[in-house]
XYZ file of N, CA and C in Angstrom:
417
model
N 73.992 12.020 70.339
C 74.207 11.751 68.937
C 72.870 11.857 68.202
N 72.855 12.647 67.113
C 71.631 12.805 66.336
C 71.427 11.602 65.436
N 70.203 11.153 65.382
C 69.878 10.062 64.475
C 69.528 10.625 63.119
N 69.992 9.993 62.105
C 69.662 10.399 60.749
C 68.371 9.730 60.327
N 67.615 10.448 59.534
C 66.415 9.863 58.961
C 66.816 8.728 58.037
N 66.078 7.641 58.061
C 66.421 6.578 57.114
C 66.169 7.049 55.691
N 67.021 6.650 54.782
C 66.847 7.012 53.384
C 65.657 6.256 52.822
N 64.861 6.909 51.988
C 63.725 6.194 51.411
C 64.219 5.075 50.510
N 63.482 3.992 50.520
C 63.868 2.894 49.633
C 63.073 3.028 48.339
N 63.769 2.892 47.256
C 63.155 2.979 45.946
C 63.100 1.588 45.344
N 62.027 1.309 44.611
C 61.966 -0.015 43.985
C 63.139 -0.179 43.026
N 63.671 -1.364 42.996
C 64.759 -1.635 42.071
C 64.239 -1.560 40.655
N 65.053 -0.971 39.810
C 64.683 -0.906 38.398
C 64.983 -2.232 37.747
N 64.077 -2.675 36.936
C 64.274 -3.885 36.155
C 64.525 -3.444 34.722
N 65.748 -3.643 34.231
C 66.115 -3.132 32.911
C 65.261 -3.741 31.805
N 64.615 -4.875 32.086
C 63.755 -5.482 31.057
C 62.426 -4.745 30.929
N 61.972 -4.102 32.021
C 60.660 -3.453 31.982
C 60.726 -1.934 32.078
N 61.827 -1.383 32.572
C 61.936 0.065 32.750
C 63.320 0.514 32.307
N 63.518 0.606 30.996
C 64.854 0.886 30.487
C 65.170 2.370 30.404
N 64.206 3.246 30.671
C 64.443 4.681 30.555
C 64.332 5.354 31.914
N 65.324 6.164 32.248
C 65.225 6.904 33.508
C 64.130 7.969 33.426
N 63.717 8.420 34.580
C 62.678 9.437 34.696
C 63.338 10.765 35.038
N 62.924 11.833 34.368
C 63.418 13.175 34.673
C 62.589 13.725 35.820
N 63.263 14.126 36.895
C 62.605 14.748 38.045
C 63.286 16.077 38.300
N 62.499 17.096 38.596
C 63.037 18.437 38.810
C 62.637 18.984 40.164
N 63.435 19.905 40.651
C 63.104 20.694 41.834
C 63.167 22.142 41.389
N 62.083 22.833 41.524
C 61.996 24.227 41.107
C 61.396 25.008 42.263
N 62.077 26.070 42.661
C 61.531 26.897 43.732
C 62.017 28.327 43.583
N 61.324 29.214 44.266
C 61.703 30.616 44.357
C 62.125 30.858 45.791
N 63.198 31.622 45.964
C 63.639 31.892 47.324
C 64.058 33.340 47.482
N 64.051 33.772 48.717
C 64.539 35.095 49.088
C 65.720 34.869 50.023
N 66.282 35.944 50.543
C 67.377 35.806 51.499
C 66.925 35.065 52.755
N 65.631 35.104 53.054
C 65.097 34.425 54.237
C 64.849 32.944 54.002
N 64.904 32.495 52.758
C 64.689 31.073 52.471
C 63.658 30.864 51.376
N 63.123 29.658 51.334
C 62.175 29.276 50.286
C 60.901 30.089 50.400
N 60.480 30.627 49.277
C 59.239 31.392 49.209
C 58.135 30.533 48.615
N 58.442 29.845 47.518
C 57.445 29.026 46.847
C 58.157 27.935 46.067
N 57.666 26.735 46.222
C 58.216 25.601 45.500
C 57.138 24.550 45.345
N 57.531 23.384 44.883
C 56.556 22.320 44.641
C 55.834 21.920 45.922
N 56.554 21.847 47.047
C 55.909 21.466 48.304
C 54.814 22.431 48.723
N 55.084 23.717 48.595
C 54.067 24.710 48.964
C 52.943 24.742 47.941
N 53.285 24.483 46.694
C 52.250 24.377 45.663
C 51.305 23.222 46.002
N 51.877 22.074 46.335
C 51.049 20.918 46.700
C 50.203 21.215 47.933
N 50.773 21.938 48.894
C 50.018 22.304 50.095
C 48.845 23.206 49.738
N 49.078 24.215 48.925
C 47.987 25.113 48.518
C 46.927 24.362 47.708
N 47.352 23.465 46.837
C 46.379 22.672 46.074
C 45.557 21.776 46.996
N 46.211 21.203 48.016
C 45.498 20.348 48.967
C 44.506 21.164 49.794
N 44.872 22.368 50.186
C 43.942 23.238 50.927
C 42.754 23.574 50.037
N 43.033 23.893 48.784
C 41.961 24.183 47.828
C 41.008 22.994 47.723
N 41.554 21.792 47.633
C 40.737 20.587 47.455
C 40.019 20.161 48.726
N 40.699 20.297 49.867
C 40.160 19.804 51.143
C 39.318 20.841 51.879
N 39.612 22.129 51.641
C 38.918 23.180 52.374
C 39.365 23.274 53.819
N 40.493 22.640 54.124
C 40.972 22.584 55.499
C 42.489 22.488 55.495
N 43.126 23.330 56.296
C 44.579 23.261 56.431
C 44.969 21.974 57.137
N 44.207 21.590 58.148
C 44.512 20.368 58.897
C 44.466 19.145 57.989
N 43.393 19.003 57.222
C 43.276 17.841 56.324
C 44.319 17.889 55.210
N 44.626 19.084 54.725
C 45.654 19.226 53.689
C 47.013 18.788 54.232
N 47.349 19.226 55.444
C 48.623 18.843 56.056
C 48.686 17.330 56.256
N 47.603 16.752 56.746
C 47.552 15.299 56.944
C 47.730 14.567 55.622
N 47.076 15.048 54.590
C 47.184 14.430 53.256
C 48.625 14.411 52.768
N 49.388 15.446 53.127
C 50.774 15.549 52.685
C 51.762 14.990 53.710
N 51.254 14.475 54.821
C 52.126 13.867 55.823
C 52.952 14.871 56.606
N 52.400 16.057 56.840
C 53.119 17.057 57.620
C 52.250 17.517 58.772
N 52.860 18.137 59.754
C 52.092 18.634 60.888
C 51.378 19.925 60.492
N 50.317 20.210 61.219
C 49.573 21.455 61.014
C 50.510 22.641 61.230
N 51.323 22.559 62.276
C 52.227 23.658 62.617
C 53.244 23.907 61.501
N 53.795 22.831 60.926
C 54.762 22.984 59.835
C 54.092 23.610 58.614
N 52.887 23.144 58.297
C 52.156 23.686 57.145
C 51.853 25.163 57.357
N 51.377 25.502 58.548
C 51.047 26.896 58.862
C 52.297 27.768 58.765
N 53.412 27.283 59.276
C 54.657 28.035 59.227
C 55.130 28.291 57.805
N 55.019 27.294 56.956
C 55.422 27.458 55.551
C 54.548 28.503 54.862
N 53.259 28.442 55.124
C 52.345 29.410 54.502
C 52.617 30.823 55.008
N 52.876 30.960 56.297
C 53.154 32.289 56.864
C 54.441 32.859 56.264
N 55.463 32.042 56.107
C 56.714 32.492 55.499
C 56.469 32.990 54.075
N 55.665 32.247 53.327
C 55.361 32.636 51.951
C 54.528 33.913 51.921
N 53.533 34.016 52.800
C 52.725 35.238 52.864
C 53.584 36.456 53.179
N 54.514 36.318 54.102
C 55.386 37.441 54.466
C 56.280 37.838 53.295
N 56.812 36.847 52.592
C 57.685 37.143 51.453
C 56.914 37.816 50.319
N 55.678 37.385 50.107
C 54.860 37.932 49.018
C 54.098 39.187 49.429
N 54.031 39.408 50.739
C 53.244 40.515 51.282
C 51.794 40.438 50.812
N 51.288 39.213 50.777
C 49.912 38.938 50.348
C 49.362 37.783 51.175
N 48.113 37.854 51.601
C 47.517 36.696 52.273
C 47.222 35.590 51.256
N 47.383 34.350 51.679
C 47.122 33.209 50.812
C 45.813 32.503 51.155
N 45.407 32.609 52.421
C 44.209 31.907 52.878
C 43.217 32.887 53.479
N 41.953 32.504 53.378
C 40.914 33.230 54.094
C 39.970 32.206 54.692
N 39.432 32.542 55.858
C 38.492 31.647 56.530
C 37.238 31.489 55.691
N 36.669 30.298 55.725
C 35.399 30.090 55.038
C 34.307 30.823 55.801
N 33.166 30.966 55.180
C 32.088 31.733 55.803
C 31.652 31.136 57.126
N 31.729 29.829 57.277
C 31.380 29.200 58.555
C 32.505 29.258 59.568
N 33.684 29.670 59.131
C 34.813 29.802 60.037
C 35.484 28.498 60.424
N 35.130 27.390 59.767
C 35.687 26.096 60.152
C 36.646 25.532 59.105
N 37.104 26.364 58.223
C 38.035 25.904 57.208
C 38.645 27.087 56.489
N 39.364 26.787 55.424
C 40.030 27.829 54.655
C 39.760 27.652 53.172
N 39.807 28.781 52.479
C 39.843 28.789 51.020
C 41.052 29.620 50.611
N 41.471 29.441 49.381
C 42.566 30.249 48.871
C 42.044 31.630 48.519
N 42.836 32.638 48.778
C 42.484 33.984 48.322
C 42.552 33.983 46.794
N 41.921 34.926 46.135
C 42.041 35.006 44.673
C 43.508 35.102 44.228
N 44.324 35.842 44.989
C 45.754 35.931 44.679
C 46.399 34.551 44.720
N 46.131 33.778 45.773
C 46.728 32.447 45.929
C 46.244 31.492 44.852
N 44.951 31.565 44.517
C 44.419 30.685 43.464
C 45.110 30.966 42.134
N 45.323 32.236 41.843
C 46.021 32.615 40.614
C 47.480 32.173 40.669
N 48.118 32.340 41.817
C 49.505 31.935 41.991
C 49.658 30.425 41.779
N 48.742 29.647 42.322
C 48.768 28.187 42.152
C 48.696 27.837 40.668
N 47.783 28.448 39.952
C 47.642 28.178 38.513
C 48.910 28.549 37.764
N 49.436 29.727 38.054
C 50.625 30.202 37.333
C 51.876 29.386 37.659
N 52.079 29.053 38.943
C 53.273 28.284 39.304
C 53.163 26.855 38.778
N 51.972 26.267 38.798
C 51.771 24.922 38.255
C 52.084 24.932 36.764
N 51.638 25.969 36.044
C 51.926 26.093 34.614
C 53.425 26.204 34.381
N 54.090 27.065 35.150
C 55.536 27.223 35.019
C 56.248 25.902 35.277
N 55.888 25.238 36.352
C 56.526 23.967 36.705
C 56.356 22.945 35.580
N 55.137 22.820 35.066
C 54.875 21.866 33.989
C 55.651 22.214 32.723
N 55.739 23.505 32.411
C 56.485 23.926 31.221
C 57.974 23.630 31.357
N 58.539 23.896 32.519
C 59.963 23.622 32.739
C 60.216 22.119 32.663
N 59.355 21.345 33.289
C 59.506 19.889 33.267
C 59.376 19.340 31.846
N 58.407 19.851 31.099
C 58.217 19.403 29.714
C 59.425 19.780 28.854
N 59.962 20.974 29.052
C 61.140 21.401 28.297
C 62.327 20.496 28.598
N 62.513 20.165 29.861
C 63.613 19.271 30.237
C 63.442 17.907 29.573
N 62.222 17.391 29.588
C 61.973 16.078 28.981
C 62.161 16.112 27.472
N 61.709 17.181 26.828
C 61.837 17.245 25.369
C 63.277 17.526 24.946
N 64.076 18.168 25.805
C 65.483 18.443 25.489
C 66.391 17.262 25.786
N 65.960 16.371 26.637
C 66.808 15.263 27.071
C 67.392 14.453 25.922
N 66.623 14.085 24.892
C 67.208 13.279 23.814
C 68.337 13.995 23.067
N 68.323 15.320 23.057
C 69.376 16.074 22.379
C 70.642 16.189 23.227
N 70.511 15.984 24.530
C 71.620 16.210 25.442
C 72.188 14.900 25.993
N 71.329 13.963 26.275
C 71.747 12.715 26.925
C 71.972 11.602 25.900
N 72.856 10.672 26.208
C 73.109 9.563 25.290
C 72.119 8.403 25.452
N 71.001 8.665 26.118
C 69.977 7.647 26.305
C 68.625 8.340 26.408
N 67.557 7.579 26.303
C 66.211 8.144 26.418
C 65.834 8.314 27.876
N 65.075 9.348 28.142
C 64.531 9.596 29.475
C 63.118 10.091 29.283
N 62.250 9.788 30.242
C 60.871 10.268 30.115
C 60.479 11.117 31.303
N 59.449 11.894 31.089
C 58.935 12.816 32.097
C 58.227 12.015 33.184
N 58.392 12.433 34.421
C 57.708 11.776 35.538
C 56.220 11.737 35.257
N 55.625 10.586 35.434
C 54.187 10.435 35.210
C 53.842 9.998 33.817
N 54.760 10.161 32.853
C 54.502 9.697 31.494
C 54.831 8.219 31.402
N 54.145 7.540 30.533
C 54.387 6.128 30.303
C 55.778 5.957 29.687
N 56.607 5.108 30.264
C 57.976 4.901 29.782
C 57.998 4.412 28.342
N 56.971 3.724 27.921
C 56.975 3.190 26.546
C 56.801 4.295 25.518
N 56.276 5.469 25.957
C 56.094 6.570 25.009
C 57.335 7.454 24.946
N 58.345 7.233 25.875
C 59.486 8.087 26.056
C 60.421 8.138 24.939
């Protein structure tokens, strides 16, 4: 019998202090082979950029090195472009210029879609909602 992962526990909302729900989105690009690029891979590439190491980036995101490497290889194959290059000392990685540009562009797209959803919410929903990370009092 397979064990199911326990569901994450979320803090209970207190209607006196948090009366507005938060808008959360999932945005990704996929091919017939599966996910090509999404928020998880964006975060991984940003962590590699910041850490200079795939191992430290994977640890920061709570994933195995093998899982991180596999996700990057899948994306590289789908894009037919390398995403990482070894540093000059050979003990770490940097993003290729293509990957650095992709990170900037996908982050911009993600933020724009999220902002559009948050700004459209009052016209569509019968209650206020705020963007993840924004102060609920400004919502």
